[in-house]
Coordinates of C-alpha atoms in Angstrom, one line a residue:
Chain A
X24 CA -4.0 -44.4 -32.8
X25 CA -1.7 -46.8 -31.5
X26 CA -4.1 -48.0 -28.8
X27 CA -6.6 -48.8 -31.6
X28 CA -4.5 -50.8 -33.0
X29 CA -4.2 -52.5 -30.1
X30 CA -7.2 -52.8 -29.2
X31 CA -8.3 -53.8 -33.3
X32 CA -5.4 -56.8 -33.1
X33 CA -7.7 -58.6 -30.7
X34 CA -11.3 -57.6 -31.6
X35 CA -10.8 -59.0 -35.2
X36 CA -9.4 -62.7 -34.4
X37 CA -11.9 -62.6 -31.3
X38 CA -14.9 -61.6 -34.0
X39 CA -13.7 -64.1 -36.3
X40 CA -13.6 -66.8 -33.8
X41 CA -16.8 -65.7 -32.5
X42 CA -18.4 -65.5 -36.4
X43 CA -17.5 -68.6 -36.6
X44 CA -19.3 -69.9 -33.4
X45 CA -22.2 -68.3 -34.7
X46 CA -21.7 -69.9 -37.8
X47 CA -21.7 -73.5 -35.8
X48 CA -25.5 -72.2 -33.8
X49 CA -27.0 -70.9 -36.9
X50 CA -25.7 -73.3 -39.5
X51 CA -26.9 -76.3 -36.8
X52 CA -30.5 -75.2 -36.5
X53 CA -31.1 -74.8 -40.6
X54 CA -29.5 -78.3 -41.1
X55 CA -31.5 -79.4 -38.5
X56 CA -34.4 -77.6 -40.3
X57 CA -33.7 -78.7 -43.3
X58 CA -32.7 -82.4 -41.9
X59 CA -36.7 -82.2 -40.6
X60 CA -37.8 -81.8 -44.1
X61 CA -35.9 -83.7 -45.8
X62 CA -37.3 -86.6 -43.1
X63 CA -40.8 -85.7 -43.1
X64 CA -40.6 -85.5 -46.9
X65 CA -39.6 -89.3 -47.3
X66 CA -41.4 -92.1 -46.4
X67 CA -40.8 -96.2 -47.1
X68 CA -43.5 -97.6 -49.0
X69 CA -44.4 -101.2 -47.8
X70 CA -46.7 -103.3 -50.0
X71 CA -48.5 -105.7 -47.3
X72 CA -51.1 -108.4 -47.2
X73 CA -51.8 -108.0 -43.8
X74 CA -52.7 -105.0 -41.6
X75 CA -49.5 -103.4 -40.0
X76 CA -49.6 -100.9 -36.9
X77 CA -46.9 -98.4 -35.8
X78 CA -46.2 -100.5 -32.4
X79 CA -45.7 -103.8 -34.7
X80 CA -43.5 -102.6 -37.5
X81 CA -41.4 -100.0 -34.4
X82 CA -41.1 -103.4 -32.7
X83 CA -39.1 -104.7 -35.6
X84 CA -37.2 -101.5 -36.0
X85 CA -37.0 -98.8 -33.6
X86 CA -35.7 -96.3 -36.3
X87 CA -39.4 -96.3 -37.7
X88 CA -41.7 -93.2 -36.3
X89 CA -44.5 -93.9 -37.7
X90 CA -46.7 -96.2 -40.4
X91 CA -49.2 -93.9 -42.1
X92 CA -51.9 -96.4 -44.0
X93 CA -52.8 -95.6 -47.3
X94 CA -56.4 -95.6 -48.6
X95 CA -56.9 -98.6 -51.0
X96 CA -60.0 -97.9 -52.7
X97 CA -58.4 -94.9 -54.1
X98 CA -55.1 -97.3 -55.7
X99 CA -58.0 -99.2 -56.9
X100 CA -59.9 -97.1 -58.5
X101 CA -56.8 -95.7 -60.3
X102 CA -56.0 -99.0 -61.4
X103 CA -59.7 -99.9 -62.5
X104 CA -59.8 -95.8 -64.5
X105 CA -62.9 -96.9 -67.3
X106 CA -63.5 -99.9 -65.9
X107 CA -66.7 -101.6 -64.9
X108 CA -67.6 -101.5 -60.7
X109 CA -67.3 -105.5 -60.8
X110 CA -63.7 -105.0 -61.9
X111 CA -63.1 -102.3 -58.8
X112 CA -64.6 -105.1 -56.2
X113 CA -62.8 -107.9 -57.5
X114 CA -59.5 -106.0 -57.7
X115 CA -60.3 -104.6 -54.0
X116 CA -60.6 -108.1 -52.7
X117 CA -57.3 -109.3 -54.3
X118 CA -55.7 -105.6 -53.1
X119 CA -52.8 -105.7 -50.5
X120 CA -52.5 -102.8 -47.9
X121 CA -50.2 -99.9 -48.9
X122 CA -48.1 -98.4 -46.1
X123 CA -46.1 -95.2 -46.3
X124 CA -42.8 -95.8 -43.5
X125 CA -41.8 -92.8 -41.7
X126 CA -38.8 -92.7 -40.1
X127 CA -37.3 -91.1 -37.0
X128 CA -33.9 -89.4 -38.2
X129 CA -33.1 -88.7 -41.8
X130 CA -30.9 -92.0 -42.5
X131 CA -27.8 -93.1 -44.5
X132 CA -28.9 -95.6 -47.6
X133 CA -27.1 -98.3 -45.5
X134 CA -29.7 -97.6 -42.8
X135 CA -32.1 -97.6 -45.3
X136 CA -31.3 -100.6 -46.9
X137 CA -31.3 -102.6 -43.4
X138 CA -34.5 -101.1 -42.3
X139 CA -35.6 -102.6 -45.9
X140 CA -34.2 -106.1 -45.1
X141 CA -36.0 -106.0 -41.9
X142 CA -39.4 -105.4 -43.0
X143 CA -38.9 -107.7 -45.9
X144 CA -38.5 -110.7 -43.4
X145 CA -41.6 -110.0 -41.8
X146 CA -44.5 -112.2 -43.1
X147 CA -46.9 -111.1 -45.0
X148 CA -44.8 -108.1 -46.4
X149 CA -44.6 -108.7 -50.3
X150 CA -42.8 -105.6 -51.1
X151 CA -40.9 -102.8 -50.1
X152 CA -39.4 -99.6 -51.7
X153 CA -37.0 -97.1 -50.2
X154 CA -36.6 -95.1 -53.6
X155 CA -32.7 -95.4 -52.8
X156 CA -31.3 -93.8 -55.8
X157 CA -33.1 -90.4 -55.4
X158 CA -32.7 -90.7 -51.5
X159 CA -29.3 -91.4 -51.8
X160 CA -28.1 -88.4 -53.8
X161 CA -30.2 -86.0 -51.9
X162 CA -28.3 -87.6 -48.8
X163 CA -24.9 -87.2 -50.3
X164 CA -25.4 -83.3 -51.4
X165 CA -26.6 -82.4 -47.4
X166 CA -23.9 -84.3 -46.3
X167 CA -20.9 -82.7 -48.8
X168 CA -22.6 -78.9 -48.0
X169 CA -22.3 -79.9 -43.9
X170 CA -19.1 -81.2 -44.1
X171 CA -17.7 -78.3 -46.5
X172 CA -19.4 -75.9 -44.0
X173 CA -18.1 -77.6 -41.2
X174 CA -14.1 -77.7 -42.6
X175 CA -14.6 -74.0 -43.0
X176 CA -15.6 -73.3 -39.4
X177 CA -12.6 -75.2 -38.6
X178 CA -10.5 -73.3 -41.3
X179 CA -12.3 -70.0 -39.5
X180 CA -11.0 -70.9 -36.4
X181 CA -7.2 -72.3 -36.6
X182 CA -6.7 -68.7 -38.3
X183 CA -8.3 -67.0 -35.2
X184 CA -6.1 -68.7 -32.5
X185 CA -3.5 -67.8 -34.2
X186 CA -4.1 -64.1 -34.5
X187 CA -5.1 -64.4 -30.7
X188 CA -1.8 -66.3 -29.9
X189 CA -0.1 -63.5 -32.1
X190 CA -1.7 -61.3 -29.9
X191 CA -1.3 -62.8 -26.7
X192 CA 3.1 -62.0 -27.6
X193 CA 2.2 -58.7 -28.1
X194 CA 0.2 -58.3 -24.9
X195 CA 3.6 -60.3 -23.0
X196 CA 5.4 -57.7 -25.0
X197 CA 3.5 -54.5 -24.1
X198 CA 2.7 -55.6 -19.9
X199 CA 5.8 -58.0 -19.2
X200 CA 7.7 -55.3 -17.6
X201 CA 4.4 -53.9 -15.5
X202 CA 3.7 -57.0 -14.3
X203 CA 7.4 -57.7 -13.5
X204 CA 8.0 -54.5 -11.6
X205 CA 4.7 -55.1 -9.8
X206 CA 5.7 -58.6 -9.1
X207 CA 8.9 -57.1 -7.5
X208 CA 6.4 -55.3 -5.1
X209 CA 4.7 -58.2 -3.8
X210 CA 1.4 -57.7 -6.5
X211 CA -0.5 -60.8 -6.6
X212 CA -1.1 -62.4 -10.2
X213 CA -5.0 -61.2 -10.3
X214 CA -4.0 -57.7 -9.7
X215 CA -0.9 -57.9 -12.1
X216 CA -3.1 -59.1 -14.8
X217 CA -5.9 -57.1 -13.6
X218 CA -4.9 -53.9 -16.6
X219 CA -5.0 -56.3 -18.7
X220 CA -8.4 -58.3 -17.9
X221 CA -10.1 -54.8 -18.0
X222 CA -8.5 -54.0 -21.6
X223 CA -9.7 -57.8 -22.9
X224 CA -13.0 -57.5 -21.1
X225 CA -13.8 -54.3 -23.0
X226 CA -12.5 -55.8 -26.5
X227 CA -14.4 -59.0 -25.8
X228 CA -17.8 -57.0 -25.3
X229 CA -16.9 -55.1 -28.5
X230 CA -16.3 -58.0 -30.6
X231 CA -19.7 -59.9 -29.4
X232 CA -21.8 -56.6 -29.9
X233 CA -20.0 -56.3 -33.7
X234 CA -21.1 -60.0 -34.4
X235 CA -24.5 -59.4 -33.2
X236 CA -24.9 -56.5 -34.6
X237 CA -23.7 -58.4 -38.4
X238 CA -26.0 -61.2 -37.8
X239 CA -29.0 -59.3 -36.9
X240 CA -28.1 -57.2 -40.2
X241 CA -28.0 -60.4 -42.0
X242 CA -31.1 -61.7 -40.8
X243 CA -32.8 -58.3 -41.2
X244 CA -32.0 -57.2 -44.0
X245 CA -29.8 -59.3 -46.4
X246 CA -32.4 -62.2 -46.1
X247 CA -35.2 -60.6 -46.8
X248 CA -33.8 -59.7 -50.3
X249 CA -31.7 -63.0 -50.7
X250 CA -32.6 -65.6 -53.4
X251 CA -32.0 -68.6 -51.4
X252 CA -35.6 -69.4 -50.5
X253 CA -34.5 -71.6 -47.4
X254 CA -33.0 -68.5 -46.3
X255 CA -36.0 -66.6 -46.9
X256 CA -38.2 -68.8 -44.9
X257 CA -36.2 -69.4 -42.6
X258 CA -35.2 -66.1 -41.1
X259 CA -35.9 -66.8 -37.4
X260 CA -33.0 -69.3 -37.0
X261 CA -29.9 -66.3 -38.4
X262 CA -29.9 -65.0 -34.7
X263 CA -31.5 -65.7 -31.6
X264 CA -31.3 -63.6 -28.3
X265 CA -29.5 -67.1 -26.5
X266 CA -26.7 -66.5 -29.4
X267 CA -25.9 -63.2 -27.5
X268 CA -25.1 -64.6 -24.0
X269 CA -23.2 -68.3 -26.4
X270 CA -20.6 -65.5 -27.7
X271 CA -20.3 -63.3 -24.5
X272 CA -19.7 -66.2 -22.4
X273 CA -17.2 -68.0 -25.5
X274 CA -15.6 -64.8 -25.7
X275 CA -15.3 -63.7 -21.5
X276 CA -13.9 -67.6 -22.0
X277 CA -11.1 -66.8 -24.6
X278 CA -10.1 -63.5 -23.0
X279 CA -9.5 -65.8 -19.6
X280 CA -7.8 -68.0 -21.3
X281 CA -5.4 -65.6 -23.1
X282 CA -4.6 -63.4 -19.8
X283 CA -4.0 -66.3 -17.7
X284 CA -1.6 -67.3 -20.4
X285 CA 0.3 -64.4 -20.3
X286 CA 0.2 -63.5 -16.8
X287 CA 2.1 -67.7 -16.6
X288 CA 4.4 -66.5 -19.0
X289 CA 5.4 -63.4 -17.5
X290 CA 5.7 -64.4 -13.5
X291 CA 8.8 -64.9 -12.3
X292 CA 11.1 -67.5 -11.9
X293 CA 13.2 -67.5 -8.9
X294 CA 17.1 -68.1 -9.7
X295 CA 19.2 -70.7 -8.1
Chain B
X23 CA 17.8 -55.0 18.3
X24 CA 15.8 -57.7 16.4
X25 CA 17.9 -59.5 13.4
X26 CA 16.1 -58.5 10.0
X27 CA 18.6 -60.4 8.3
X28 CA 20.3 -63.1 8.9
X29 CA 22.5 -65.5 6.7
X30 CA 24.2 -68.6 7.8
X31 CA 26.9 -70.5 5.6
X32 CA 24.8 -69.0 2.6
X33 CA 25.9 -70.4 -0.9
X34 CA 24.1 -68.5 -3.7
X35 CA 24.3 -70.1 -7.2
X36 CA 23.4 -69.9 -10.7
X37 CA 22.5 -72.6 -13.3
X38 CA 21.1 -75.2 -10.5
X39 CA 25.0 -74.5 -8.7
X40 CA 27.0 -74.6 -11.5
X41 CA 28.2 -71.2 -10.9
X42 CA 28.8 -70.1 -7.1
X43 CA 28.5 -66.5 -7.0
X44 CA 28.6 -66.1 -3.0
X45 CA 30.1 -69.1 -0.9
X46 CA 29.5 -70.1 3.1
X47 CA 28.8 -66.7 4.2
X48 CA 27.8 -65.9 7.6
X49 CA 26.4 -62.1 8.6
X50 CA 23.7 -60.7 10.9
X51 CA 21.9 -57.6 10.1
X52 CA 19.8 -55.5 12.8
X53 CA 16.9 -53.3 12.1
X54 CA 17.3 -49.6 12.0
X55 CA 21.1 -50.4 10.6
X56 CA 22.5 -48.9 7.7
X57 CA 25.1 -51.0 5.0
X58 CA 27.2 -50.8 2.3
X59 CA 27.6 -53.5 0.2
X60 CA 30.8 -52.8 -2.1
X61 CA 32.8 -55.2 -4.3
X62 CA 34.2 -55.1 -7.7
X63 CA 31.8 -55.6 -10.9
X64 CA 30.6 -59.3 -11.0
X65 CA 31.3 -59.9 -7.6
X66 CA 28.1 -61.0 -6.5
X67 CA 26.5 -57.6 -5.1
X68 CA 23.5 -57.5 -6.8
X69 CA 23.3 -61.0 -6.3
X70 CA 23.2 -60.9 -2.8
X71 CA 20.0 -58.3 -3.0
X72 CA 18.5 -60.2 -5.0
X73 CA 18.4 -63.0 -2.5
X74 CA 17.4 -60.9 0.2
X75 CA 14.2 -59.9 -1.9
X76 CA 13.1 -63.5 -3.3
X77 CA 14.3 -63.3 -6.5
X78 CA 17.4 -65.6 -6.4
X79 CA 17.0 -68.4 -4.1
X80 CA 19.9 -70.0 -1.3
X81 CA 21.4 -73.0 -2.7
X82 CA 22.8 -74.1 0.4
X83 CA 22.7 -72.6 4.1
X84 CA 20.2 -70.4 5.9
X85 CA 19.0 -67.1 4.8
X86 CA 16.0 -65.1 6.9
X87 CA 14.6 -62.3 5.8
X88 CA 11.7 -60.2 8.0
X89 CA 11.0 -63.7 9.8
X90 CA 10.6 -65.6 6.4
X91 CA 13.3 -68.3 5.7
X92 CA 14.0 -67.8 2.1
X93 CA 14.9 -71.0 1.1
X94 CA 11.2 -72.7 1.9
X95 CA 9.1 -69.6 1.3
X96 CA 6.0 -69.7 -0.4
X97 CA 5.4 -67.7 -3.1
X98 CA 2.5 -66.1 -1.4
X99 CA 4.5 -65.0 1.2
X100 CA 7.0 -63.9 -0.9
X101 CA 4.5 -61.7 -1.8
X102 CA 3.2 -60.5 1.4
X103 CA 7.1 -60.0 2.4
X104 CA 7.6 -58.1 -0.6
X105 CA 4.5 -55.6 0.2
X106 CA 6.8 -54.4 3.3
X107 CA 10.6 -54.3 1.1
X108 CA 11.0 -50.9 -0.6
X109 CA 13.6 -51.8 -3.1
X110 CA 15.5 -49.0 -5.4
X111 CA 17.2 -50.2 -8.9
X112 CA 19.9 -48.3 -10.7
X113 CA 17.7 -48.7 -14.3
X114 CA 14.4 -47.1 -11.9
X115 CA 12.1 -49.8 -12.9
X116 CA 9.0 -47.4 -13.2
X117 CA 6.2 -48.4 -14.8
X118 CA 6.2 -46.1 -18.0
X119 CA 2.7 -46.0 -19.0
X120 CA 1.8 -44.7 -15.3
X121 CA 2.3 -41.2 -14.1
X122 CA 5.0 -40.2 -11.1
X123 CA 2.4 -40.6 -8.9
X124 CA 0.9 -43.3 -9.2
X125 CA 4.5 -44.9 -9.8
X126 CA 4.8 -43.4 -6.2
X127 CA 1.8 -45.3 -4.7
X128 CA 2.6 -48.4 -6.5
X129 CA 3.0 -50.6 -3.0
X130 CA -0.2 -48.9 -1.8
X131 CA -1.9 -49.8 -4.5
X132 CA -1.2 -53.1 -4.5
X133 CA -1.7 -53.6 -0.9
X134 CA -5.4 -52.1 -1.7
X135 CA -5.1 -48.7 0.1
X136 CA -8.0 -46.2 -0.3
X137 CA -7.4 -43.6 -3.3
X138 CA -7.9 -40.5 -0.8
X139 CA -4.7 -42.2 1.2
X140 CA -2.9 -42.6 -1.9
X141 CA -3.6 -39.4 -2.6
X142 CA -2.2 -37.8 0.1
X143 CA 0.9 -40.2 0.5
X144 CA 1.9 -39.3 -2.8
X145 CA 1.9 -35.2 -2.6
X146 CA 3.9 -35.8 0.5
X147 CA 6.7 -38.3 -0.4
X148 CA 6.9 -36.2 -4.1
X149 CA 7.2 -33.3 -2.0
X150 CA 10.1 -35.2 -0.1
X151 CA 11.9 -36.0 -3.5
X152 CA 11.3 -32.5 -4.5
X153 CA 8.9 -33.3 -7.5
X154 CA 5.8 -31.6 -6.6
X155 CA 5.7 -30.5 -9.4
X156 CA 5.9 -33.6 -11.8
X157 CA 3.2 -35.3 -10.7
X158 CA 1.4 -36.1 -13.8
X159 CA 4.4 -36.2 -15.9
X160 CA 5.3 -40.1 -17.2
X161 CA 8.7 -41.3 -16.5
X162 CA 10.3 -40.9 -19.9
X163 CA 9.5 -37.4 -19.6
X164 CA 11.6 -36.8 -17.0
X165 CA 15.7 -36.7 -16.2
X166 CA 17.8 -40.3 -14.7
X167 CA 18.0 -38.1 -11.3
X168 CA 14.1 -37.3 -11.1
X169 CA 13.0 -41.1 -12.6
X170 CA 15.5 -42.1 -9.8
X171 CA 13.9 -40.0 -6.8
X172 CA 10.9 -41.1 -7.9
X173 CA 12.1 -44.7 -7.5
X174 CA 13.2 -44.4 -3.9
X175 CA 9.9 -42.0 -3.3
X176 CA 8.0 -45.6 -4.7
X177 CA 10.4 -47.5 -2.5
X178 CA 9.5 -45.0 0.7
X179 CA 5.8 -45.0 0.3
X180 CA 4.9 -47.5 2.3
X181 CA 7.3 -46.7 5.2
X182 CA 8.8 -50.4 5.0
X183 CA 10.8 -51.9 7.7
X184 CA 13.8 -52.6 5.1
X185 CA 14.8 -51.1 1.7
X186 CA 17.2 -52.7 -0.5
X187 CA 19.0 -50.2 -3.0
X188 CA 21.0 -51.4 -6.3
X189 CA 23.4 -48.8 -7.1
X190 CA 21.0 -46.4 -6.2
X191 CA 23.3 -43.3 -7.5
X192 CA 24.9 -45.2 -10.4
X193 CA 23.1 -43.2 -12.9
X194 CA 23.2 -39.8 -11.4
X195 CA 24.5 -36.2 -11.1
X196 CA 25.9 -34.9 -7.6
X197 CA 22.8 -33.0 -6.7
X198 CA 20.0 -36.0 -7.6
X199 CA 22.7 -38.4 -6.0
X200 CA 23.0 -35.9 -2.6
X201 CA 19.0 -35.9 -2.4
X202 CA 19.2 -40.2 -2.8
X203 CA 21.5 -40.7 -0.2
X204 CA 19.9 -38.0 2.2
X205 CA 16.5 -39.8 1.9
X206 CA 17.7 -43.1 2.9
X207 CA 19.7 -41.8 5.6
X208 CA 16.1 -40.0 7.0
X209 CA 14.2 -43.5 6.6
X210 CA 16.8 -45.6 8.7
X211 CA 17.4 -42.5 11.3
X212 CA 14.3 -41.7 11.4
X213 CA 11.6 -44.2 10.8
X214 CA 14.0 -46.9 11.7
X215 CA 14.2 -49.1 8.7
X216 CA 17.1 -51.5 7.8
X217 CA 18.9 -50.1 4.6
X218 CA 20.6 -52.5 2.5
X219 CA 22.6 -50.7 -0.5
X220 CA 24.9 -52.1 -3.0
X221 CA 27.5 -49.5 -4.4
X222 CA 30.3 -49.1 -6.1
X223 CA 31.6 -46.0 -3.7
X224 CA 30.4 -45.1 -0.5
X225 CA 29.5 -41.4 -0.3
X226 CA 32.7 -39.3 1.1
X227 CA 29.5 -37.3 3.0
X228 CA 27.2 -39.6 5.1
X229 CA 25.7 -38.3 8.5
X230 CA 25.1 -41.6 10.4
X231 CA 26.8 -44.6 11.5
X232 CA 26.4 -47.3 8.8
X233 CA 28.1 -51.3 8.3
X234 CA 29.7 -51.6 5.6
X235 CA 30.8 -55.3 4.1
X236 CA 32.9 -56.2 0.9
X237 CA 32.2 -58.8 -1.4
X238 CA 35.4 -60.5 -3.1
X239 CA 35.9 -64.0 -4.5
X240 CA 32.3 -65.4 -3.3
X241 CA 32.9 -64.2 0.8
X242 CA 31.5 -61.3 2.2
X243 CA 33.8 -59.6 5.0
X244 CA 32.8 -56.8 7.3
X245 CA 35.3 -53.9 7.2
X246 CA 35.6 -52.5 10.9

């Protein structure tokens, strides 16, 4: 019972530590996701009267990805709705070229607006339009959720070093006078902290096998029945196979960490 | 004979020398030779063992243990010196989560010896301290006199060429102390290892010739 105990004192901070390195991978690749979106979704309009090219308006700007063209006749023809075919040429000749912007990172507003003040000095632009208000609060909302997210990770993981230095004390506790004695008898720190490497090593494959084994639950089964429609869609990024060897490796990492720690603190300090 | 230990004008302190525990002593001892250390309580006895086993270092003069001088040695050959010390302490020292035999085998395991060799080393020294029988028992389950002859069976085990005792009997009835004091007597006799004991009485019954120095007021002085 007792050696449960023991063993549960460092597989829960280690599980929360690793939850929350998961947390970091999975919560990365759906912002990035979503950041994608968001980006692909929005586009500068730029009102021109001449002809504009990628390589020209990227020369100006190298935030810009790409300048998408869009078809005129089709603006005109909305704008001449019931009206006679001489109207449609006439307004076609007097037409400027409409440009849709797309840009290579999903931007700040101040980006925005500087990209904006760019273009705008560039002749033969007449107008452009980075629909700033709706951008902005779209912006603002990813940005408050990722940083929220992100001061929870952090949250997530002072608590766990805690509990692991809580639990390193009681590892100097329980092995201090084993690794004394066999100090005494000439053991080497490797071996005198060898017990204790084995015990960590075992708790440390627990704790990443308990993690996988909640995030492949999660992404199994609690997203296929979850409202969030991101979520829904996309399922893929929860847990990936590379997560598995990210927490072994953090957690073989910690566990070193910890026993070198207290095999330090428990070697002995020669008198005189 | 070759000198196993050797101290010259040793000064051994506490508290980077604020408190001199032994002062400019001088002594020689030979391998295969038996002493007594006595001295009244807080003399500096244990003190002096410790030194001769790493753990308290000179603060001034020469001290040489096995070859190594103490003052400069490394910690890894601290180590390596230790591997060949068998050292007995009045509180046991056993490791309490481990049976009595592998206590026993405790240098051999850490000098990496094969489990067969353990094996076997173990059911003969146990046999020695007349605990055949106790084997897989765990310290605490056993009496001050057994945890102690398990100590000096641990301290035997790897037939080292000295063994330093700390009031080896302090703890103990007459018939655990008699079995203590005829098994370090066998390992100097017999397999020629220096024996260093600290005590507060020498035994009225001892069978082979043996030094024996007093510690009082920081010197050490050989009684003749």
């Amino acid at each position: 019972m007792k050696s449960i105990k023991d063993h549960l004192m460092f597989i829960l901070p280690l599980m929360a530590m690793l939850i929350g390195i998961e947390f970091i991978l999975v919560f990365n690749r759906i912002t990035s996701s979503y950041e994608n979106k968001l980006k692909n979704e929005y586009a500068i309009l730029v009102v021109s009267q001449k002809n504009l090219t990628t390589p020209y308006l990227r020369s100006i700007d190298d935030n810009i990805d790409s300048v998408e063209a869009m078809n005129r006749e089709d603006i005109a023809k909305e704008v001449t709705s019931g009206m006679q075919d001489a109207a449609l040429a006439a307004i076609m000749k007097d037409l400027p070229y409409f440009y849709r912007v797309h840009l290579t990172s999903y931007m700040s507003l101040e980006g925005l607006k500087k990209i904006s003040a760019e273009l705008k000095k560039v002749n033969g632009i007449l107008n452009v339009e980075i629909f700033g208000e709706n951008y902005h609060s779209k912006h603002t909302i990813f940005r408050l959720v990722k940083m929220l997210l992100n001061i929870f990770i952090v949250m997530l993981f002072i608590v766990s070093i805690m509990l692991v230095i809580k639990q390193m004390q009681v590892w100097q506790l329980a092995h201090k006078d084993r690794m004394k004695i066999m100090e005494i008898f000439g053991a080497p720190m490797m071996l005198r902290s060898g017990i204790l490497f084995k015990v960590a090593i075992i708790d440390a494959i627990i704790a990443t096998i308990l993690n996988m084994v909640i995030f492949l639950f999660i992404k199994s089964k609690w997203s296929q029945n979850s409202d969030i429609d991101f979520v829904k869609n996309n399922q893929d990024m929860l847990f990936n196979v590379s997560d598995f060897f990210i927490l072994f490796v953090t957690a073989i990492v910690i566990v070193a960490i910890s026993v070198f720690v207290v095999a330090i603190n428990t070697r002995e300090v020669p008198e005189g | 004979m070759a000198s196993i230990i050797s101290a010259t004008n040793l000064t051994l302190a506490y508290e980077k020398g604020k408190h001199i525990i032994i002062n400019d002593v001088t002594f020689n001892i030979e391998q295969g030779e038996f002493v007594f250390i006595t001295g009244p309580s807080g003399s500096g006895k244990s003190t002096l063992l410790k030194s001769l086993y790493g753990q308290i270092k000179p603060r001034e003069g020469m001290l040489n243990v096995g070859g190594f001088d103490m003052s400069r040695i490394k910690k890894k050959q601290l180590l390596q010196l230790r591997r060949n010390i068998g050292i007995v302490f009045q509180d046991y020292k056993l490791i309490n989560e481990w049976t009595v035999e592998k206590n026993v085998v405790l240098p051999l395991i850490i000098t990496g010896y094969s489990l067969d060799v353990q094996k076997v080393q173990a059911e003969k020294l146990l046999s020695h301290v007349k605990l055949s029988d106790q084997a897989n028992k765990y310290p605490l389950e056993l009496s001050g006199g057994e945890q102690q002859r398990v100590g000096v069976a641990r301290a035997l085990s790897k037939n080292p060429f000295l063994i330093l005792a700390d009031e080896p009997t302090g703890n103990l009835d007459e018939f655990s102390s008699g079995v203590v004091w005829d098994l370090l007597e066998n390992a100097c006799d017999q397999l020629n290892a220096t024996v260093v004991v600290v005590t507060h009485k020498i035994p009225t019954i001892f069978n082979i010739p043996y030094r024996h120095f007093i510690i009082e007021n920081g010197g050490v002085h050989e009684v003749h």
